[in-house]
Amino acid sequence: MKLKTALNGHVYQFRDVKDVLAKANEPKAADRLQGIGASDESERVAAKVVLSEMTIGDIVENPTVPYEKDEVTRINIDGMNKSTYNRMKNMTLGDFRELILDTKTTGDELKRLSRGINGEVAAAVAKLMGAMDLVCGAAKIHTITRCNTAIGQPGTLSYRLQANSTTDNPETILLGVMEGVSFGSGDACLGINPVEDNYESTNRIAQKLYEFMVKNEVPTQLVVLSHITTQMDALKRGTPLSMVFQSIAGTQKANDNFGVDKKLLQEAYQIAFEYGISTGPNLLYFETGQGSEVTIDCDEGVDELTLEGRKYGFARYFNPFMLNNVTGFIGPETIYDGKELMRANLEDHFMGKLMGLPMGMAPCFTNHTPINMDDQQMSTMLLALAGANYYMGIPMGDDVMLAYQDTSFHDDAVLRELTHRTPAPEFHKWMIKKGLMDEEGRLTPLAGDASIFL
Amino acid sequence: MNEKQIRELVEAVIKNMDESEIKRLAEEAGSGSKKTAGALQDDGMIPDIRQDDYTSYLEVENPANPTEFLRIKKQTDARIGLGRCGNRYRTKAYLRILADHAGSLDAVMSEAPEYLIEENHLFPVQTLCRDKDEYLSRPDLGRQFSDEMKESIKKSCTMDPDVQIIISEGLSSTAMERNTNDLLASLQQGLKLEGLSSGTPIYVKYSRVPAMDVITELTRAKITIMLIGERPGLSTYASLSAYMTYGGHVGMPEAGRNVVSNIHANGINPTEAGAHIAAVARKMMDQKASGTDLQLF
């Protein structure tokens, strides 16, 4: 393995694979916080050059966190298909990049090939790609999943309706849900984050949403995003939930922090299978985002893009119904500005799609960064071109409970219009039946009025 | 009005002013005074758009059930029922969200209301962060104290209390300003009623949540409660959270903390929150546990 190159009058020597991966990254706040990124632009490109000559086998055999030490590493590697890996391990990352971008390589072929790589390889190849490469590679791949209904079909675009309340007030949550579905949002799921993480709040919100779904025959899924153990408890006590939600991280140390591991996720799946209200087979919902490890001091010295790739290698093991990327949610210590946000969003979406995951994107920002609504909207439009499965739907993008800004019901409608896509098939039929949408997926004048459901 | 008409109007207005008036206006403009918009006719001031209560009206055209819609809408700050032009926001609603963002960004960047330290007899300390910028981009420093600072905590604060209370502006100085007095009074009263002793309340400048664990180890408190300003939203930039641990220690998992969030006038009001937090503290004491190990019901 070559770890040295000459460039622009300097010789750049790198320590190991982990060092090359970190320095080959585009600038990111979390890498600066750790002090592991490239010190100048030439060093960054030198690292990319060295990385391009490494093989898939070099990356897989030298994980950034040792196999023995870390469950995320183990699941990344154990989750690979060995015979596909054996065919691919001698390919350089430079060649892998070209294979991905080759117009002859189809999305289905990419999904087969990616069974032979882990999340760190996905991250490595993303570091060799420009913005348009990331869009181009991801746009080929479609991943369809089914919980209660199916999402992710070519030509469709879905949304999680997230009408949170600052007091877990079911009445205002429901009003937001009514407005959202009238805009065509909510076909991925109705997903509410409770303020109080307990059975009572989880159950109260779920019951109210379920009542609405049944009464109006809304073909979608229902999830309340309390801690995984709270949801498991609620399911066993008869709370109507379609799937189980959990945030996951790129190191075992960080997952310990979240109170989650492989065993718990398998248990959660089993409980959703036995007690949930959907047909499946996909019954889990994961959330990830660049930088979550560094903010809790669990990064193991690995760059935030590689850690994000590791989450996807972990996630695919559990066949989730949806994986929602919320890079930008944490703040300026992980993603500093709009430029970093856009780059990270495109990287995450590409890596997730490559790993065969049902990628939903939440280009979002908090109020303690220089990122603003324009940056966020630009990122959203780019991701629509790249083919994200779904986004969030929040009244005017302002989440009054979680205190951040994300995509809105209005954005949802515009994105479908601009990309000529329709909601998930069953939901689309329902929208037409309710007189809210036409065959092409455009809203009717009736849309946008919550009170048609009151 | 085309450009020529505007110029004529301006000229006419200027002609009607005497020289001293023009001089006064020029001086005011130069000194940055907001009293006048220049030499154009002043038709008064546009009221502050943030005073507009968007929860009280509907912008949806021909709503099916406006009465019921409004009854529920009034209970939330969510931007529901504000209509659409095509598939985009109406102008008023768009400008309002920009204004709210501006306000909350400014709230993050302002320094903590330090007069509250004296008013509430708080013992003031500071993490390793030197200023606001460092606080925002270096969360690692916001969890640590210098050795001198640790010594002074040990020297000046009550040791071995049942409960250690900590206050910090966190990411919203406005949250600290608006909630501290009521919340602290009700929490201290609540702890007394629950039969729990509380130590010297500490104020931490530029603090992250895990700084509470350092203080727990220093004062050897059984339960630690940190009241800290939340990352601001648009309509909720004055919101505070209470993080609570039993037997907290440096390096403990986040799942070991209990959180009561959304403490502000329009969420869980601070007086009510204080009593609630005290009741949770009692349960922690009884069960000797916190976070996911604590049975709240």
PDB file of C-alpha atoms in Angstrom, chain B residues 103-104 106-108 110-113 116 169 171-180 229 232 237-240:
ATOM      1  CA  GLY B 103     -34.112  37.585  16.146  1.00  0.00           C
ATOM      2  CA  SER B 104     -33.109  34.163  17.324  1.00  0.00           C
ATOM      3  CA  ASP B 106     -29.102  37.564  17.566  1.00  0.00           C
ATOM      4  CA  ALA B 107     -30.297  35.926  20.822  1.00  0.00           C
ATOM      5  CA  VAL B 108     -27.690  33.151  20.547  1.00  0.00           C
ATOM      6  CA  SER B 110     -25.666  37.865  22.951  1.00  0.00           C
ATOM      7  CA  GLU B 111     -23.930  37.393  26.299  1.00  0.00           C
ATOM      8  CA  ALA B 112     -25.643  35.989  29.405  1.00  0.00           C
ATOM      9  CA  PRO B 113     -27.693  38.242  31.724  1.00  0.00           C
ATOM     10  CA  LEU B 116     -29.153  37.203  37.570  1.00  0.00           C
ATOM     11  CA  GLU B 169     -27.260  30.379  29.317  1.00  0.00           C
ATOM     12  CA  LEU B 171     -27.296  28.523  23.497  1.00  0.00           C
ATOM     13  CA  SER B 172     -29.922  31.061  24.517  1.00  0.00           C
ATOM     14  CA  SER B 173     -29.194  33.951  26.810  1.00  0.00           C
ATOM     15  CA  THR B 174     -32.828  34.981  26.378  1.00  0.00           C
ATOM     16  CA  ALA B 175     -33.968  31.645  27.836  1.00  0.00           C
ATOM     17  CA  MET B 176     -31.869  32.181  30.928  1.00  0.00           C
ATOM     18  CA  GLU B 177     -33.082  35.751  31.269  1.00  0.00           C
ATOM     19  CA  ARG B 178     -36.787  34.931  31.040  1.00  0.00           C
ATOM     20  CA  ASN B 179     -36.994  31.709  33.064  1.00  0.00           C
ATOM     21  CA  THR B 180     -34.346  31.707  35.784  1.00  0.00           C
ATOM     22  CA  GLY B 229     -30.730  27.490  27.483  1.00  0.00           C
ATOM     23  CA  PRO B 232     -33.061  28.395  19.791  1.00  0.00           C
ATOM     24  CA  TYR B 237     -35.873  30.896  21.304  1.00  0.00           C
ATOM     25  CA  ALA B 238     -36.509  31.461  25.032  1.00  0.00           C
ATOM     26  CA  SER B 239     -36.683  27.784  25.922  1.00  0.00           C
ATOM     27  CA  LEU B 240     -34.745  26.113  28.726  1.00  0.00           C
TER      28      LEU B 240
END
